[in-house]
PDB file of C-alpha atoms in Angstrom:
ATOM      1  CA  MET A1264       0.000   0.000   0.000  1.00  0.00           C
ATOM      2  CA  LEU A1265       2.763   2.466   0.876  1.00  0.00           C
ATOM      3  CA  ARG A1266       4.495   1.784  -2.430  1.00  0.00           C
ATOM      4  CA  SER A1267       1.229   2.312  -4.290  1.00  0.00           C
ATOM      5  CA  LEU A1268       0.768   5.654  -2.541  1.00  0.00           C
ATOM      6  CA  ALA A1269       4.303   6.690  -3.386  1.00  0.00           C
ATOM      7  CA  ILE A1270       3.759   5.704  -7.013  1.00  0.00           C
ATOM      8  CA  ALA A1271       0.563   7.737  -7.139  1.00  0.00           C
ATOM      9  CA  LEU A1272       2.455  10.768  -5.829  1.00  0.00           C
ATOM     10  CA  VAL A1273       5.130  10.284  -8.479  1.00  0.00           C
ATOM     11  CA  ILE A1274       2.541  10.133 -11.213  1.00  0.00           C
ATOM     12  CA  VAL A1275       0.696  13.217 -10.017  1.00  0.00           C
ATOM     13  CA  THR A1276       3.901  15.234  -9.661  1.00  0.00           C
ATOM     14  CA  TRP A1277       5.318  14.165 -13.040  1.00  0.00           C
ATOM     15  CA  ILE A1278       3.324  17.005 -14.556  1.00  0.00           C
ATOM     16  CA  ALA A1279       5.013  19.489 -12.250  1.00  0.00           C
ATOM     17  CA  CYS A1280       8.495  18.418 -13.236  1.00  0.00           C
ATOM     18  CA  HIS A1281       7.695  18.434 -16.970  1.00  0.00           C
ATOM     19  CA  ASN A1282       5.852  21.735 -17.228  1.00  0.00           C
ATOM     20  CA  THR A1283       7.177  24.842 -18.948  1.00  0.00           C
ATOM     21  CA  THR A1284       8.217  26.588 -15.743  1.00  0.00           C
ATOM     22  CA  PRO A1285      11.965  26.366 -15.025  1.00  0.00           C
ATOM     23  CA  VAL A1286      12.662  24.176 -12.039  1.00  0.00           C
ATOM     24  CA  THR A1287      15.636  23.371  -9.870  1.00  0.00           C
ATOM     25  CA  VAL A1288      15.783  19.979  -8.263  1.00  0.00           C
ATOM     26  CA  PRO A1289      17.692  19.598  -4.976  1.00  0.00           C
ATOM     27  CA  SER A1290      20.871  17.558  -4.965  1.00  0.00           C
ATOM     28  CA  LEU A1291      20.969  13.892  -4.116  1.00  0.00           C
ATOM     29  CA  SER A1292      23.292  14.776  -1.260  1.00  0.00           C
ATOM     30  CA  SER A1293      20.711  13.552   1.238  1.00  0.00           C
ATOM     31  CA  GLY A1294      20.730  10.156  -0.440  1.00  0.00           C
ATOM     32  CA  PRO A1295      23.524   7.632  -1.052  1.00  0.00           C
ATOM     33  CA  ALA A1296      27.007   9.021  -1.608  1.00  0.00           C
ATOM     34  CA  PRO A1297      27.729   9.791  -5.278  1.00  0.00           C
ATOM     35  CA  MET A1298      29.562   7.078  -7.168  1.00  0.00           C
ATOM     36  CA  PRO A1299      33.000   8.221  -8.352  1.00  0.00           C
ATOM     37  CA  ILE A1300      33.569   8.250 -12.103  1.00  0.00           C
ATOM     38  CA  PRO A1301      36.692   6.220 -12.880  1.00  0.00           C
ATOM     39  CA  LEU A1302      39.090   6.884 -15.706  1.00  0.00           C
ATOM     40  CA  ARG A1303      38.015   5.141 -18.867  1.00  0.00           C
ATOM     41  CA  SER A1304      40.310   2.435 -20.193  1.00  0.00           C
ATOM     42  CA  SER A1305      41.820   3.042 -23.624  1.00  0.00           C
ATOM     43  CA  SER A1306      39.803   0.238 -25.183  1.00  0.00           C
ATOM     44  CA  SER A1307      36.379   0.930 -23.678  1.00  0.00           C
ATOM     45  CA  LEU A1308      33.487   2.985 -25.007  1.00  0.00           C
ATOM     46  CA  ARG A1309      31.800   5.318 -22.522  1.00  0.00           C
ATOM     47  CA  VAL A1310      28.139   6.026 -23.289  1.00  0.00           C
ATOM     48  CA  MET A1311      25.895   8.442 -21.400  1.00  0.00           C
ATOM     49  CA  SER A1312      22.140   9.012 -21.395  1.00  0.00           C
ATOM     50  CA  TYR A1313      20.688  12.249 -20.030  1.00  0.00           C
ATOM     51  CA  ASN A1314      17.129  13.571 -19.898  1.00  0.00           C
ATOM     52  CA  LEU A1315      17.992  17.257 -19.688  1.00  0.00           C
ATOM     53  CA  ASN A1316      14.488  18.554 -18.783  1.00  0.00           C
ATOM     54  CA  PHE A1317      13.266  21.190 -21.246  1.00  0.00           C
ATOM     55  CA  GLY A1318      12.055  23.291 -18.301  1.00  0.00           C
ATOM     56  CA  VAL A1319      15.640  24.175 -17.306  1.00  0.00           C
ATOM     57  CA  ALA A1320      16.964  24.641 -20.845  1.00  0.00           C
ATOM     58  CA  GLY A1321      20.304  26.400 -20.889  1.00  0.00           C
ATOM     59  CA  ASP A1322      21.407  25.242 -17.435  1.00  0.00           C
ATOM     60  CA  ARG A1323      25.170  25.080 -17.778  1.00  0.00           C
ATOM     61  CA  THR A1324      25.585  22.607 -14.919  1.00  0.00           C
ATOM     62  CA  ALA A1325      24.208  19.978 -17.311  1.00  0.00           C
ATOM     63  CA  ALA A1326      27.013  20.618 -19.772  1.00  0.00           C
ATOM     64  CA  ALA A1327      29.482  20.485 -16.883  1.00  0.00           C
ATOM     65  CA  ALA A1328      28.045  17.133 -15.777  1.00  0.00           C
ATOM     66  CA  ILE A1329      28.576  15.725 -19.265  1.00  0.00           C
ATOM     67  CA  ALA A1330      32.095  17.135 -19.524  1.00  0.00           C
ATOM     68  CA  GLY A1331      33.058  15.758 -16.123  1.00  0.00           C
ATOM     69  CA  ALA A1332      32.063  12.212 -17.019  1.00  0.00           C
ATOM     70  CA  LYS A1333      33.983  12.304 -20.334  1.00  0.00           C
ATOM     71  CA  PRO A1334      31.595  10.139 -22.381  1.00  0.00           C
ATOM     72  CA  GLN A1335      32.367   9.551 -26.025  1.00  0.00           C
ATOM     73  CA  ILE A1336      28.714   9.232 -27.004  1.00  0.00           C
ATOM     74  CA  VAL A1337      25.836  11.039 -25.266  1.00  0.00           C
ATOM     75  CA  LEU A1338      22.156  10.251 -25.919  1.00  0.00           C
ATOM     76  CA  LEU A1339      19.908  13.152 -24.937  1.00  0.00           C
ATOM     77  CA  GLN A1340      16.187  13.568 -24.308  1.00  0.00           C
ATOM     78  CA  GLU A1341      14.066  16.724 -23.929  1.00  0.00           C
ATOM     79  CA  THR A1342      16.366  18.881 -26.026  1.00  0.00           C
ATOM     80  CA  ASN A1343      15.337  22.157 -27.651  1.00  0.00           C
ATOM     81  CA  GLU A1344      17.039  25.090 -29.376  1.00  0.00           C
ATOM     82  CA  VAL A1345      18.235  26.646 -26.110  1.00  0.00           C
ATOM     83  CA  TRP A1346      19.751  23.350 -25.044  1.00  0.00           C
ATOM     84  CA  VAL A1347      21.463  22.972 -28.413  1.00  0.00           C
ATOM     85  CA  GLN A1348      23.059  26.414 -28.153  1.00  0.00           C
ATOM     86  CA  THR A1349      24.269  25.774 -24.590  1.00  0.00           C
ATOM     87  CA  LEU A1350      25.667  22.301 -25.217  1.00  0.00           C
ATOM     88  CA  LEU A1351      27.482  23.243 -28.408  1.00  0.00           C
ATOM     89  CA  ALA A1352      28.939  26.361 -26.761  1.00  0.00           C
ATOM     90  CA  ASP A1353      30.188  24.542 -23.652  1.00  0.00           C
ATOM     91  CA  LEU A1354      31.167  21.151 -25.066  1.00  0.00           C
ATOM     92  CA  SER A1355      33.434  20.045 -27.886  1.00  0.00           C
ATOM     93  CA  TYR A1356      31.970  17.102 -29.793  1.00  0.00           C
ATOM     94  CA  ALA A1357      32.916  16.823 -33.451  1.00  0.00           C
ATOM     95  CA  HIS A1358      29.677  15.071 -34.346  1.00  0.00           C
ATOM     96  CA  HIS A1359      26.211  15.994 -33.154  1.00  0.00           C
ATOM     97  CA  ARG A1360      22.605  15.879 -34.271  1.00  0.00           C
ATOM     98  CA  PHE A1361      19.394  17.228 -32.770  1.00  0.00           C
ATOM     99  CA  THR A1362      15.716  17.163 -33.578  1.00  0.00           C
ATOM    100  CA  PRO A1363      13.477  19.846 -32.072  1.00  0.00           C
ATOM    101  CA  PRO A1364      10.319  19.042 -30.125  1.00  0.00           C
ATOM    102  CA  LYS A1365       7.271  18.791 -32.342  1.00  0.00           C
ATOM    103  CA  ASP A1366       3.934  18.210 -30.664  1.00  0.00           C
ATOM    104  CA  LEU A1367       5.140  18.422 -27.064  1.00  0.00           C
ATOM    105  CA  PRO A1368       7.918  20.570 -25.548  1.00  0.00           C
ATOM    106  CA  ALA A1369       9.513  17.469 -24.016  1.00  0.00           C
ATOM    107  CA  GLY A1370       9.821  15.693 -27.385  1.00  0.00           C
ATOM    108  CA  GLY A1371      13.292  16.752 -28.544  1.00  0.00           C
ATOM    109  CA  LEU A1372      16.167  14.304 -28.982  1.00  0.00           C
ATOM    110  CA  GLY A1373      19.895  14.710 -29.493  1.00  0.00           C
ATOM    111  CA  VAL A1374      23.218  12.917 -29.721  1.00  0.00           C
ATOM    112  CA  LEU A1375      26.792  14.087 -29.143  1.00  0.00           C
ATOM    113  CA  SER A1376      29.608  11.872 -30.405  1.00  0.00           C
ATOM    114  CA  ARG A1377      33.375  11.823 -30.623  1.00  0.00           C
ATOM    115  CA  TYR A1378      32.996   9.421 -33.541  1.00  0.00           C
ATOM    116  CA  PRO A1379      31.274   9.791 -36.916  1.00  0.00           C
ATOM    117  CA  ILE A1380      27.501   9.433 -36.908  1.00  0.00           C
ATOM    118  CA  VAL A1381      26.711   7.280 -39.930  1.00  0.00           C
ATOM    119  CA  THR A1382      22.924   7.498 -39.936  1.00  0.00           C
ATOM    120  CA  ILE A1383      20.014   8.433 -37.721  1.00  0.00           C
ATOM    121  CA  ASP A1384      16.666   6.792 -38.397  1.00  0.00           C
ATOM    122  CA  GLU A1385      13.725   8.588 -36.829  1.00  0.00           C
ATOM    123  CA  LEU A1386      11.283   6.037 -35.432  1.00  0.00           C
ATOM    124  CA  PRO A1387       7.781   7.467 -34.996  1.00  0.00           C
ATOM    125  CA  SER A1388       5.874   7.403 -31.760  1.00  0.00           C
ATOM    126  CA  VAL A1389       3.800   4.253 -31.400  1.00  0.00           C
ATOM    127  CA  GLY A1390       1.386   4.646 -28.537  1.00  0.00           C
ATOM    128  CA  GLY A1391       3.451   7.200 -26.691  1.00  0.00           C
ATOM    129  CA  PRO A1392       3.936  10.895 -27.467  1.00  0.00           C
ATOM    130  CA  PHE A1393       7.680  10.741 -28.164  1.00  0.00           C
ATOM    131  CA  LEU A1394       9.634   9.493 -31.159  1.00  0.00           C
ATOM    132  CA  ALA A1395      12.810   7.418 -30.897  1.00  0.00           C
ATOM    133  CA  TRP A1396      16.087   7.389 -32.793  1.00  0.00           C
ATOM    134  CA  ARG A1397      18.168   4.563 -34.196  1.00  0.00           C
ATOM    135  CA  VAL A1398      21.694   6.005 -34.201  1.00  0.00           C
ATOM    136  CA  VAL A1399      24.525   4.257 -36.066  1.00  0.00           C
ATOM    137  CA  VAL A1400      28.058   5.295 -35.096  1.00  0.00           C
ATOM    138  CA  ASP A1401      31.479   4.258 -36.388  1.00  0.00           C
ATOM    139  CA  THR A1402      33.653   3.665 -33.327  1.00  0.00           C
ATOM    140  CA  PRO A1403      37.270   2.455 -33.074  1.00  0.00           C
ATOM    141  CA  ALA A1404      35.828  -0.949 -32.088  1.00  0.00           C
ATOM    142  CA  GLY A1405      33.551  -1.068 -35.125  1.00  0.00           C
ATOM    143  CA  ARG A1406      30.136   0.102 -36.184  1.00  0.00           C
ATOM    144  CA  ILE A1407      27.391   0.006 -33.526  1.00  0.00           C
ATOM    145  CA  GLN A1408      23.771   1.081 -33.228  1.00  0.00           C
ATOM    146  CA  ILE A1409      22.095   2.803 -30.293  1.00  0.00           C
ATOM    147  CA  LEU A1410      18.372   3.168 -29.715  1.00  0.00           C
ATOM    148  CA  ASN A1411      17.687   6.561 -28.105  1.00  0.00           C
ATOM    149  CA  LEU A1412      14.402   6.173 -26.212  1.00  0.00           C
ATOM    150  CA  HIS A1413      11.905   8.361 -24.399  1.00  0.00           C
ATOM    151  CA  LEU A1414       9.059   5.969 -23.664  1.00  0.00           C
ATOM    152  CA  ARG A1415       5.516   6.957 -22.836  1.00  0.00           C
ATOM    153  CA  PRO A1416       4.992   8.627 -19.458  1.00  0.00           C
ATOM    154  CA  PRO A1417       2.452   6.979 -17.143  1.00  0.00           C
ATOM    155  CA  MET A1418      -0.499   9.042 -18.346  1.00  0.00           C
ATOM    156  CA  SER A1419      -3.794   7.563 -19.588  1.00  0.00           C
ATOM    157  CA  ASP A1420      -5.432   8.635 -22.830  1.00  0.00           C
ATOM    158  CA  GLY A1421      -7.939  10.535 -20.721  1.00  0.00           C
ATOM    159  CA  GLY A1422      -5.201  12.538 -19.016  1.00  0.00           C
ATOM    160  CA  SER A1423      -5.128  10.696 -15.684  1.00  0.00           C
ATOM    161  CA  TRP A1424      -1.685  10.128 -14.237  1.00  0.00           C
ATOM    162  CA  VAL A1425      -2.950   7.843 -11.496  1.00  0.00           C
ATOM    163  CA  ALA A1426      -4.856   5.570 -13.877  1.00  0.00           C
ATOM    164  CA  GLY A1427      -2.035   5.901 -16.381  1.00  0.00           C
ATOM    165  CA  TYR A1428       0.434   4.170 -14.113  1.00  0.00           C
ATOM    166  CA  TRP A1429      -1.598   0.992 -14.412  1.00  0.00           C
ATOM    167  CA  THR A1430      -2.782   1.343 -18.022  1.00  0.00           C
ATOM    168  CA  THR A1431       0.402   2.388 -19.842  1.00  0.00           C
ATOM    169  CA  ARG A1432       2.735  -0.454 -18.888  1.00  0.00           C
ATOM    170  CA  GLU A1433       1.626  -2.436 -21.923  1.00  0.00           C
ATOM    171  CA  THR A1434       2.066   0.626 -24.142  1.00  0.00           C
ATOM    172  CA  ARG A1435       5.718   0.976 -23.176  1.00  0.00           C
ATOM    173  CA  GLU A1436       6.194  -2.725 -23.825  1.00  0.00           C
ATOM    174  CA  GLN A1437       4.643  -2.306 -27.280  1.00  0.00           C
ATOM    175  CA  GLU A1438       6.773   0.753 -27.959  1.00  0.00           C
ATOM    176  CA  ILE A1439      10.053  -0.946 -27.226  1.00  0.00           C
ATOM    177  CA  GLY A1440       8.970  -4.066 -29.104  1.00  0.00           C
ATOM    178  CA  TRP A1441       8.163  -2.030 -32.206  1.00  0.00           C
ATOM    179  CA  HIS A1442      11.454  -0.141 -32.010  1.00  0.00           C
ATOM    180  CA  LEU A1443      13.535  -3.281 -31.487  1.00  0.00           C
ATOM    181  CA  GLU A1444      12.087  -4.739 -34.677  1.00  0.00           C
ATOM    182  CA  ARG A1445      13.585  -1.791 -36.599  1.00  0.00           C
ATOM    183  CA  LEU A1446      17.142  -2.530 -35.468  1.00  0.00           C
ATOM    184  CA  ASP A1447      19.789  -4.104 -37.678  1.00  0.00           C
ATOM    185  CA  PRO A1448      20.449  -7.556 -36.154  1.00  0.00           C
ATOM    186  CA  ALA A1449      23.971  -7.527 -37.576  1.00  0.00           C
ATOM    187  CA  LEU A1450      25.083  -4.595 -35.437  1.00  0.00           C
ATOM    188  CA  PRO A1451      26.052  -4.607 -31.755  1.00  0.00           C
ATOM    189  CA  THR A1452      23.275  -2.741 -29.966  1.00  0.00           C
ATOM    190  CA  LEU A1453      22.719  -0.452 -26.988  1.00  0.00           C
ATOM    191  CA  LEU A1454      19.362   0.829 -25.718  1.00  0.00           C
ATOM    192  CA  ALA A1455      19.561   4.127 -23.835  1.00  0.00           C
ATOM    193  CA  GLY A1456      17.214   6.753 -22.510  1.00  0.00           C
ATOM    194  CA  ASP A1457      14.302   7.627 -20.285  1.00  0.00           C
ATOM    195  CA  PHE A1458      12.273   4.424 -20.069  1.00  0.00           C
ATOM    196  CA  ASN A1459       9.779   6.025 -17.667  1.00  0.00           C
ATOM    197  CA  GLU A1460       9.771   2.833 -15.602  1.00  0.00           C
ATOM    198  CA  GLU A1461      11.977   0.947 -13.190  1.00  0.00           C
ATOM    199  CA  THR A1462      13.666  -2.376 -13.799  1.00  0.00           C
ATOM    200  CA  ASP A1463      10.479  -4.308 -13.015  1.00  0.00           C
ATOM    201  CA  GLY A1464       8.555  -2.547 -15.803  1.00  0.00           C
ATOM    202  CA  ARG A1465       7.185  -4.431 -18.799  1.00  0.00           C
ATOM    203  CA  ALA A1466       9.360  -2.662 -21.374  1.00  0.00           C
ATOM    204  CA  MET A1467      12.449  -3.474 -19.345  1.00  0.00           C
ATOM    205  CA  LYS A1468      11.393  -7.092 -19.030  1.00  0.00           C
ATOM    206  CA  TYR A1469      10.652  -7.284 -22.761  1.00  0.00           C
ATOM    207  CA  ALA A1470      14.183  -6.144 -23.569  1.00  0.00           C
ATOM    208  CA  ALA A1471      15.727  -8.397 -20.919  1.00  0.00           C
ATOM    209  CA  ASP A1472      13.865 -11.411 -22.316  1.00  0.00           C
ATOM    210  CA  ARG A1473      15.519 -10.677 -25.656  1.00  0.00           C
ATOM    211  CA  GLY A1474      19.037 -10.690 -24.284  1.00  0.00           C
ATOM    212  CA  TYR A1475      19.573  -7.098 -23.142  1.00  0.00           C
ATOM    213  CA  THR A1476      21.147  -6.312 -19.756  1.00  0.00           C
ATOM    214  CA  ASP A1477      20.787  -3.030 -17.871  1.00  0.00           C
ATOM    215  CA  ALA A1478      24.237  -1.662 -17.036  1.00  0.00           C
ATOM    216  CA  ILE A1479      22.820   0.932 -14.641  1.00  0.00           C
ATOM    217  CA  ALA A1480      21.127  -1.603 -12.385  1.00  0.00           C
ATOM    218  CA  GLN A1481      24.192  -3.817 -12.769  1.00  0.00           C
ATOM    219  CA  PHE A1482      26.612  -1.242 -11.350  1.00  0.00           C
ATOM    220  CA  ALA A1483      24.417   1.232  -9.478  1.00  0.00           C
ATOM    221  CA  GLY A1484      22.015  -1.246  -7.934  1.00  0.00           C
ATOM    222  CA  THR A1485      18.731   0.393  -7.003  1.00  0.00           C
ATOM    223  CA  ARG A1486      20.090   3.956  -6.815  1.00  0.00           C
ATOM    224  CA  GLN A1487      17.582   6.329  -8.332  1.00  0.00           C
ATOM    225  CA  THR A1488      18.054   8.437 -11.447  1.00  0.00           C
ATOM    226  CA  TRP A1489      14.903  10.583 -11.078  1.00  0.00           C
ATOM    227  CA  GLN A1490      13.760  12.629  -8.126  1.00  0.00           C
ATOM    228  CA  TRP A1491      11.173  15.202  -7.195  1.00  0.00           C
ATOM    229  CA  PRO A1492      10.374  16.936  -3.881  1.00  0.00           C
ATOM    230  CA  VAL A1493       6.828  16.635  -2.514  1.00  0.00           C
ATOM    231  CA  GLY A1494       6.540  18.583   0.723  1.00  0.00           C
ATOM    232  CA  SER A1495       9.047  17.131   3.137  1.00  0.00           C
ATOM    233  CA  LEU A1496       9.459  13.982   1.024  1.00  0.00           C
ATOM    234  CA  MET A1497      11.911  13.376  -1.803  1.00  0.00           C
ATOM    235  CA  LEU A1498      10.503  10.869  -4.284  1.00  0.00           C
ATOM    236  CA  ARG A1499      13.176   8.882  -6.107  1.00  0.00           C
ATOM    237  CA  PHE A1500      12.972   6.216  -8.816  1.00  0.00           C
ATOM    238  CA  GLN A1501      15.322   4.638 -11.349  1.00  0.00           C
ATOM    239  CA  LEU A1502      13.807   5.568 -14.720  1.00  0.00           C
ATOM    240  CA  ASP A1503      16.928   5.989 -16.890  1.00  0.00           C
ATOM    241  CA  HIS A1504      18.735   2.970 -18.272  1.00  0.00           C
ATOM    242  CA  ILE A1505      21.473   1.841 -20.653  1.00  0.00           C
ATOM    243  CA  MET A1506      20.964  -1.729 -21.852  1.00  0.00           C
ATOM    244  CA  TYR A1507      23.400  -3.781 -23.937  1.00  0.00           C
ATOM    245  CA  ASP A1508      23.330  -6.983 -25.981  1.00  0.00           C
ATOM    246  CA  ALA A1509      25.693  -9.956 -25.894  1.00  0.00           C
ATOM    247  CA  ARG A1510      28.195  -8.316 -28.252  1.00  0.00           C
ATOM    248  CA  PHE A1511      29.177  -5.916 -25.470  1.00  0.00           C
ATOM    249  CA  LEU A1512      30.664  -6.418 -22.022  1.00  0.00           C
ATOM    250  CA  ALA A1513      29.803  -3.737 -19.474  1.00  0.00           C
ATOM    251  CA  VAL A1514      32.868  -3.039 -17.335  1.00  0.00           C
ATOM    252  CA  SER A1515      31.671  -0.048 -15.312  1.00  0.00           C
ATOM    253  CA  GLY A1516      28.717   2.269 -14.919  1.00  0.00           C
ATOM    254  CA  GLY A1517      26.973   4.695 -12.634  1.00  0.00           C
ATOM    255  CA  ILE A1518      24.901   7.797 -11.994  1.00  0.00           C
ATOM    256  CA  VAL A1519      26.296  11.330 -11.974  1.00  0.00           C
ATOM    257  CA  ASP A1520      25.115  13.461  -9.067  1.00  0.00           C
ATOM    258  CA  ALA A1521      25.060  16.716 -10.995  1.00  0.00           C
ATOM    259  CA  GLY A1522      22.852  19.028 -12.978  1.00  0.00           C
ATOM    260  CA  ASN A1523      19.468  20.594 -12.178  1.00  0.00           C
ATOM    261  CA  SER A1524      17.243  18.313 -14.240  1.00  0.00           C
ATOM    262  CA  ASP A1525      14.809  16.031 -12.459  1.00  0.00           C
ATOM    263  CA  HIS A1526      16.832  13.230 -14.083  1.00  0.00           C
ATOM    264  CA  LYS A1527      20.462  12.445 -13.389  1.00  0.00           C
ATOM    265  CA  PRO A1528      22.845  11.517 -16.210  1.00  0.00           C
ATOM    266  CA  VAL A1529      23.728   7.829 -16.342  1.00  0.00           C
ATOM    267  CA  TRP A1530      26.802   6.336 -17.959  1.00  0.00           C
ATOM    268  CA  ALA A1531      28.405   2.972 -18.695  1.00  0.00           C
ATOM    269  CA  ASP A1532      31.702   1.709 -20.124  1.00  0.00           C
ATOM    270  CA  PHE A1533      31.623  -1.116 -22.660  1.00  0.00           C
ATOM    271  CA  GLU A1534      34.095  -3.429 -24.340  1.00  0.00           C
ATOM    272  CA  ARG A1535      33.267  -5.153 -27.611  1.00  0.00           C
ATOM    273  CA  VAL A1536      33.199  -8.936 -27.356  1.00  0.00           C
ATOM    274  CA  ASP A1537      32.276 -11.851 -29.561  1.00  0.00           C
ATOM    275  CA  PRO A1538      29.146 -13.580 -28.253  1.00  0.00           C
ATOM    276  CA  ILE A1539      29.509 -17.210 -27.277  1.00  0.00           C
TER     277      ILE A1539
END
């Protein structure tokens, strides 16, 4: 019952943290100690996913959080023109692509990369309000593909966030299933983004049943990536994930305690391997 009440509060307050009013979210300092970001090995690929929050567009602490983690590829959600200007001014990535929000202000996507971006396929929204990207990148370890996701929030078609928690689980499962079918099976694959559900969600289980492992849960345990204050309470959930298939080995990963988005950036280091 207590968990159900907490979930209901999260759903109701999701609107507040995704409205058009700039917000500042308190630090996680009252929670578990931040995980240190180790130096990346010369052979590994560091990938980050970050829901920037369009409501705090231009917040330079987000760019600093990215720079501090030193990822080679960054998958971004909730980008817009202000975010693009800030990130490109503060960061130096030779390759980058962005798409502006269309129907909803939270619908933008972006990618920053040290390595050439070969193609980006825009995958339309299927049940949820946000599109996805299939990003193909040429890395020193070979060509890979990354699915940049922003799955449907827990809101019902009638606009209820409480009912939506229970009625949208299947939608997120359908979304990820549809997107996975558009991947090239010949390419090593990562799934990254705001899944809008924890590891026990149906979309997460769908991907896990098809051989994908969540590097964030693997290295950060149950530490939360999303938070929002409600009165004297701080609600926290793990909604952001980076999943990998059998052609990768995750060697490290974690959550960066930085930035003023309601989401924290997550990162993972991968080595390329031949599946058994």
